[in-house]
mmCIF file with all atom_site columns, C-alpha atoms in Angstrom:
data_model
loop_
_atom_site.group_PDB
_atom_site.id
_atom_site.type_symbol
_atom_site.label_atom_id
_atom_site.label_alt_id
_atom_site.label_comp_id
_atom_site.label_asym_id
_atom_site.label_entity_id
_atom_site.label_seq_id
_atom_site.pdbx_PDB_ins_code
_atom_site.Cartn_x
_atom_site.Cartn_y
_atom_site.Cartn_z
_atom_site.occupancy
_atom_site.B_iso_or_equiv
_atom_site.pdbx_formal_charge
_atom_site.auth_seq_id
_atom_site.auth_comp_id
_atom_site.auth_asym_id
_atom_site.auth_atom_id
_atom_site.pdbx_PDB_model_num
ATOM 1   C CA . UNK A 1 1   ? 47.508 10.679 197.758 1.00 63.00 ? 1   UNK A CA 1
ATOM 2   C CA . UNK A 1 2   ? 48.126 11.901 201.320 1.00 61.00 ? 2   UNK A CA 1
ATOM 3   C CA . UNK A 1 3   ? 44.889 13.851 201.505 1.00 59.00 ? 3   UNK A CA 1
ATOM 4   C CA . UNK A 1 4   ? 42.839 10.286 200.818 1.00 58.00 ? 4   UNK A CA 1
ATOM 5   C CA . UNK A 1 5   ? 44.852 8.264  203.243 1.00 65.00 ? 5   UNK A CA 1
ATOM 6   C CA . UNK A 1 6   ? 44.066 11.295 206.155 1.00 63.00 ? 6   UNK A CA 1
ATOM 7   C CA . UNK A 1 7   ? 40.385 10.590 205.097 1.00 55.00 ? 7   UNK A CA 1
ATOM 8   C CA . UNK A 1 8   ? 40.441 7.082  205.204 1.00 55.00 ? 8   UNK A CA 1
ATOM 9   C CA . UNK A 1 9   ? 42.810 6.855  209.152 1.00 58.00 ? 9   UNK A CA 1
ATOM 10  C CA . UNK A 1 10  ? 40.653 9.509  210.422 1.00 64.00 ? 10  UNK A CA 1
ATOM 11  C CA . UNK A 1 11  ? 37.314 8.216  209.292 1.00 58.00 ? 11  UNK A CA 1
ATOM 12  C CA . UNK A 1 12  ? 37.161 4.573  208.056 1.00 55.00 ? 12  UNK A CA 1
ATOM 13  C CA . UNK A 1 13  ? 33.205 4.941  208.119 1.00 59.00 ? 13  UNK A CA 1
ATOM 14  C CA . UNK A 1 14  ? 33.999 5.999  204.746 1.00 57.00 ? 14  UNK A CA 1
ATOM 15  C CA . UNK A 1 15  ? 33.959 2.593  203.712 1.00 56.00 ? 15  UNK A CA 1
ATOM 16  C CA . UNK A 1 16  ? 30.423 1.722  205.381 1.00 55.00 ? 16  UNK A CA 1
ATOM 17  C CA . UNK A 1 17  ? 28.582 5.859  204.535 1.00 63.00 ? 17  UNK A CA 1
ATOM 18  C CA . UNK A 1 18  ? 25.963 5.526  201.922 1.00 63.00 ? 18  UNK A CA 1
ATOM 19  C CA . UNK A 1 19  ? 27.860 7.553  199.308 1.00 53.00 ? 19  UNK A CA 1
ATOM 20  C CA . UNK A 1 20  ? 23.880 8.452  197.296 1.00 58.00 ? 20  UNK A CA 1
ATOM 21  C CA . UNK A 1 21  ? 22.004 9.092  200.350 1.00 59.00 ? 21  UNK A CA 1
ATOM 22  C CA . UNK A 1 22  ? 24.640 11.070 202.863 1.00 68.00 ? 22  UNK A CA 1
ATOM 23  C CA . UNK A 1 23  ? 28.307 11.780 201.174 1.00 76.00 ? 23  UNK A CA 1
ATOM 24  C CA . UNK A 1 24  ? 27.148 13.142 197.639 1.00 84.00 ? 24  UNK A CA 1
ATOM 25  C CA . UNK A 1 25  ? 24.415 15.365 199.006 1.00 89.00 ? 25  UNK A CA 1
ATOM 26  C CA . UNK A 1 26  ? 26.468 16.670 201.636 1.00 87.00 ? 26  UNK A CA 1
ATOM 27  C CA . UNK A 1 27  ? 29.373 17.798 199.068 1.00 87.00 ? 27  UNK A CA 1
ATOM 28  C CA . UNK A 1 28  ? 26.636 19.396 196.583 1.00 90.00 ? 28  UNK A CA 1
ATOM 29  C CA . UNK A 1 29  ? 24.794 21.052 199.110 1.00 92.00 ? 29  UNK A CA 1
ATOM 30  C CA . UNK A 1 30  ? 28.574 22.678 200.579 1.00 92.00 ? 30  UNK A CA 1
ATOM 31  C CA . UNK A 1 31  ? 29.218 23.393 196.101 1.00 92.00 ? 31  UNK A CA 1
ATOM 32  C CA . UNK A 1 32  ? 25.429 24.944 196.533 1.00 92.00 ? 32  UNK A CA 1
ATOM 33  C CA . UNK A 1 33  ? 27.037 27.365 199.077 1.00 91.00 ? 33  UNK A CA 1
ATOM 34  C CA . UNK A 1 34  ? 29.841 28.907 196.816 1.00 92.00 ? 34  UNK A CA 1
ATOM 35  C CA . UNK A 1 35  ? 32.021 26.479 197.749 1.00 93.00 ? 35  UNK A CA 1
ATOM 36  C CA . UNK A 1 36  ? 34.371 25.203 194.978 1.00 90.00 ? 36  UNK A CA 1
ATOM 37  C CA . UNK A 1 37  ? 35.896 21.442 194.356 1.00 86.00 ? 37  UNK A CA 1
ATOM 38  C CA . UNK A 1 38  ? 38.903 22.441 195.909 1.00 86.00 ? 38  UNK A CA 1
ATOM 39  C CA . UNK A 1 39  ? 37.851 24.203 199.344 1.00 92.00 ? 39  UNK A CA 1
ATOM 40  C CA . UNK A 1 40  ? 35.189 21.147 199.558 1.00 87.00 ? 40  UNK A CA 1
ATOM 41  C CA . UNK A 1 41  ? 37.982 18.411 199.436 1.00 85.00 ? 41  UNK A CA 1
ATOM 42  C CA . UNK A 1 42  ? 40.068 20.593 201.608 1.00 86.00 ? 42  UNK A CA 1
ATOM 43  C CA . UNK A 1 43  ? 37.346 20.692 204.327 1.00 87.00 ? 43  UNK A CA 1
ATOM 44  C CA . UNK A 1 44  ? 36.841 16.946 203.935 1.00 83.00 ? 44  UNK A CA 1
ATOM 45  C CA . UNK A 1 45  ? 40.499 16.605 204.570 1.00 84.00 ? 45  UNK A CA 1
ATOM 46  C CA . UNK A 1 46  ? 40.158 18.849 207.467 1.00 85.00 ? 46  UNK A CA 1
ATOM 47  C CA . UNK A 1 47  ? 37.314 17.077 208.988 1.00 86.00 ? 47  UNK A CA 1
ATOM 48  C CA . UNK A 1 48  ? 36.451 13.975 207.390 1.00 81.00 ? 48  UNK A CA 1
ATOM 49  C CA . UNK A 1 49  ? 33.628 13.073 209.521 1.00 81.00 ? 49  UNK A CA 1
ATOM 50  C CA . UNK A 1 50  ? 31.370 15.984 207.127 1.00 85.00 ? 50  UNK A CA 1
ATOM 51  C CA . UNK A 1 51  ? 30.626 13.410 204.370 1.00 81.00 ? 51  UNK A CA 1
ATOM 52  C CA . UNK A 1 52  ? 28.758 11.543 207.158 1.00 81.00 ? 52  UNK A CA 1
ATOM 53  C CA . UNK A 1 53  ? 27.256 14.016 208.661 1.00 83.00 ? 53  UNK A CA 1
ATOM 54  C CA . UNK A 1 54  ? 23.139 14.660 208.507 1.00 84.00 ? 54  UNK A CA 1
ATOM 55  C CA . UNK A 1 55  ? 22.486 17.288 206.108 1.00 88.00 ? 55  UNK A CA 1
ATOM 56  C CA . UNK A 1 56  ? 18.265 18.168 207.842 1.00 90.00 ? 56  UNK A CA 1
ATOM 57  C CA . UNK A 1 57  ? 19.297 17.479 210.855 1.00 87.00 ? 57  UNK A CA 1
ATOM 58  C CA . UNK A 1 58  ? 23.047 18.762 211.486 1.00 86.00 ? 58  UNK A CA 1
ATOM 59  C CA . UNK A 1 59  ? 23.751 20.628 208.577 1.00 90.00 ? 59  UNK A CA 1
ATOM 60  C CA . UNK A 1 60  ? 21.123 23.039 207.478 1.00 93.00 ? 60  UNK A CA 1
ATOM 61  C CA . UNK A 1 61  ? 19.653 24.046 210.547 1.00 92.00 ? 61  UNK A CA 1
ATOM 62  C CA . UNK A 1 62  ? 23.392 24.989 211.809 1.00 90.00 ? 62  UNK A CA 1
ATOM 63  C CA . UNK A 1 63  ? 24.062 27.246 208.702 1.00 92.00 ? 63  UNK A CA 1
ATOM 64  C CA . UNK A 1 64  ? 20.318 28.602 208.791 1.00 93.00 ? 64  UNK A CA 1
ATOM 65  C CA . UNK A 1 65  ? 20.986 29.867 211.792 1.00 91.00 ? 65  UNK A CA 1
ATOM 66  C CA . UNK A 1 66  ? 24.238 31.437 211.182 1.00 90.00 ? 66  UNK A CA 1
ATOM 67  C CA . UNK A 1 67  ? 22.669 33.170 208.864 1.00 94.00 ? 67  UNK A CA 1
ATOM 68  C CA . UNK A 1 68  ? 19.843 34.390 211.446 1.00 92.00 ? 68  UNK A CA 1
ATOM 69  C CA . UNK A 1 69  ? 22.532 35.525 213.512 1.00 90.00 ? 69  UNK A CA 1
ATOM 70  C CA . UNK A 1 70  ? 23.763 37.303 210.645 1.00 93.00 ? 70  UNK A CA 1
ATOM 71  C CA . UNK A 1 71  ? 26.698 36.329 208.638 1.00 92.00 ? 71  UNK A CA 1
ATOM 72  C CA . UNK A 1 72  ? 26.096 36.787 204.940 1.00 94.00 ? 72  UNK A CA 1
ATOM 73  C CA . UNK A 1 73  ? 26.849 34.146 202.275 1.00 91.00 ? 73  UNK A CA 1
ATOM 74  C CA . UNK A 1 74  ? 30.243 34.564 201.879 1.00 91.00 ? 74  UNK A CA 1
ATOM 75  C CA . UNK A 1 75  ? 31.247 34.698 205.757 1.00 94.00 ? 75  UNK A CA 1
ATOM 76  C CA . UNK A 1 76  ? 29.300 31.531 205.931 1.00 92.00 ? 76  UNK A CA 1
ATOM 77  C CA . UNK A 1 77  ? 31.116 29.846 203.307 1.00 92.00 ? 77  UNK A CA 1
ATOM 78  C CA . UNK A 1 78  ? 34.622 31.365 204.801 1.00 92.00 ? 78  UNK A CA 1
ATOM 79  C CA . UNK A 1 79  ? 33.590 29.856 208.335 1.00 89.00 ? 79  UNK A CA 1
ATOM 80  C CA . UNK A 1 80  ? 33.188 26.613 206.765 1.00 91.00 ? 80  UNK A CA 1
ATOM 81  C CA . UNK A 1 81  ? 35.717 26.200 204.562 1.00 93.00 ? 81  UNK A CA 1
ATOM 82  C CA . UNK A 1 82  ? 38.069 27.358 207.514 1.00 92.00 ? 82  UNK A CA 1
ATOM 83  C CA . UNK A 1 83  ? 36.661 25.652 210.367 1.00 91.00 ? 83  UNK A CA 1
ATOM 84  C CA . UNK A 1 84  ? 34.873 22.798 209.071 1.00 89.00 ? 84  UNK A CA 1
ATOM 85  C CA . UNK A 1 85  ? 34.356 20.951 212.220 1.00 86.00 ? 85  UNK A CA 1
ATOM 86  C CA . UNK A 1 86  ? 31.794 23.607 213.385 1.00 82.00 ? 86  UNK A CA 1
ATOM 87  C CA . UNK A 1 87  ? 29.183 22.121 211.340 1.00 82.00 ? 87  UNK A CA 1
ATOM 88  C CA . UNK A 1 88  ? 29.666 18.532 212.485 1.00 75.00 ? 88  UNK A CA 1
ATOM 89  C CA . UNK A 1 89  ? 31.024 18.533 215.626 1.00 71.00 ? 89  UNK A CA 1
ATOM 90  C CA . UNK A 1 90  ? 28.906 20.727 218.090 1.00 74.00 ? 90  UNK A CA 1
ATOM 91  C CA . UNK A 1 91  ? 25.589 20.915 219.226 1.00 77.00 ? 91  UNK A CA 1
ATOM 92  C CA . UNK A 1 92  ? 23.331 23.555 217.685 1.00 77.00 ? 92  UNK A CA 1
ATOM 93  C CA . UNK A 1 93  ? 21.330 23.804 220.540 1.00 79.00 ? 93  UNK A CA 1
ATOM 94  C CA . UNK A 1 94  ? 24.138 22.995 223.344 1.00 80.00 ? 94  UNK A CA 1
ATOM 95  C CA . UNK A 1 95  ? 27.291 24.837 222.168 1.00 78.00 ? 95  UNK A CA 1
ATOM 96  C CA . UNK A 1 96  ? 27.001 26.610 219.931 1.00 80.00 ? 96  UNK A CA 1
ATOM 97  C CA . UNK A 1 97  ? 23.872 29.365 220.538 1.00 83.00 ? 97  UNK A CA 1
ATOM 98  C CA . UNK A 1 98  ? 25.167 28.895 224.458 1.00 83.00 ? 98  UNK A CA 1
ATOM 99  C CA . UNK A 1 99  ? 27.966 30.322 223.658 1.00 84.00 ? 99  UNK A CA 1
ATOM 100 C CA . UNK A 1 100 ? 27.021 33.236 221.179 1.00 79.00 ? 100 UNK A CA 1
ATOM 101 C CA . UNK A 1 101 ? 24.208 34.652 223.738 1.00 81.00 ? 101 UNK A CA 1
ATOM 102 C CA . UNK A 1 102 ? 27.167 34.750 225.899 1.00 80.00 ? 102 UNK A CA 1
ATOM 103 C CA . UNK A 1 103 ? 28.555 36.763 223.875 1.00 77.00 ? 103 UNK A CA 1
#
């Protein structure tokens, strides 16, 4: 399947993630969100790095605060089915509220 060999090139950690304590939580917390099987393994395809990413300390608090700044439920889940690299990629503190005060 093409969508498992983009995971796999783009993020052989796959092999060495701790599939109990990081990958499966991360995927049921994103199914907790409204997101369904299919948008999930299309993020992960997207951005493969988001099964190893730290749901307390990357995850949560990133989506907590989108919702302070106010997008509801379902704009949270578009955002991150659409751009799932957000989540995992930059800085809560250092990119991302930088940039919307400066807005």
């Amino acid at each position: 399947d093409i969508a498992v060999r983009k995971v796999v090139v783009d993020f052989p950690m796959v092999f060495y993630s701790r599939l109990e304590q990081t990958s499966k939580p991360v995927v049921m917390w994103l199914k907790g969100l409204g997101i369904d099987d299919s948008q999930v393994a299309d993020m992960i395809t997207k951005f493969p790095q988001l099964i190893g990413c730290r749901l307390e300390e990357n995850l949560k608090p990133t989506v907590r605060w989108l919702k302070e700044v106010g997008l509801d439920d379902s704009q949270v889940a578009k955002m991150l089915t659409t751009h799932p690299h957000l989540i995992g990629s930059y800085s809560l503190e250092k990119t991302l509220k930088p940039r919307v005060q400066w807005l």
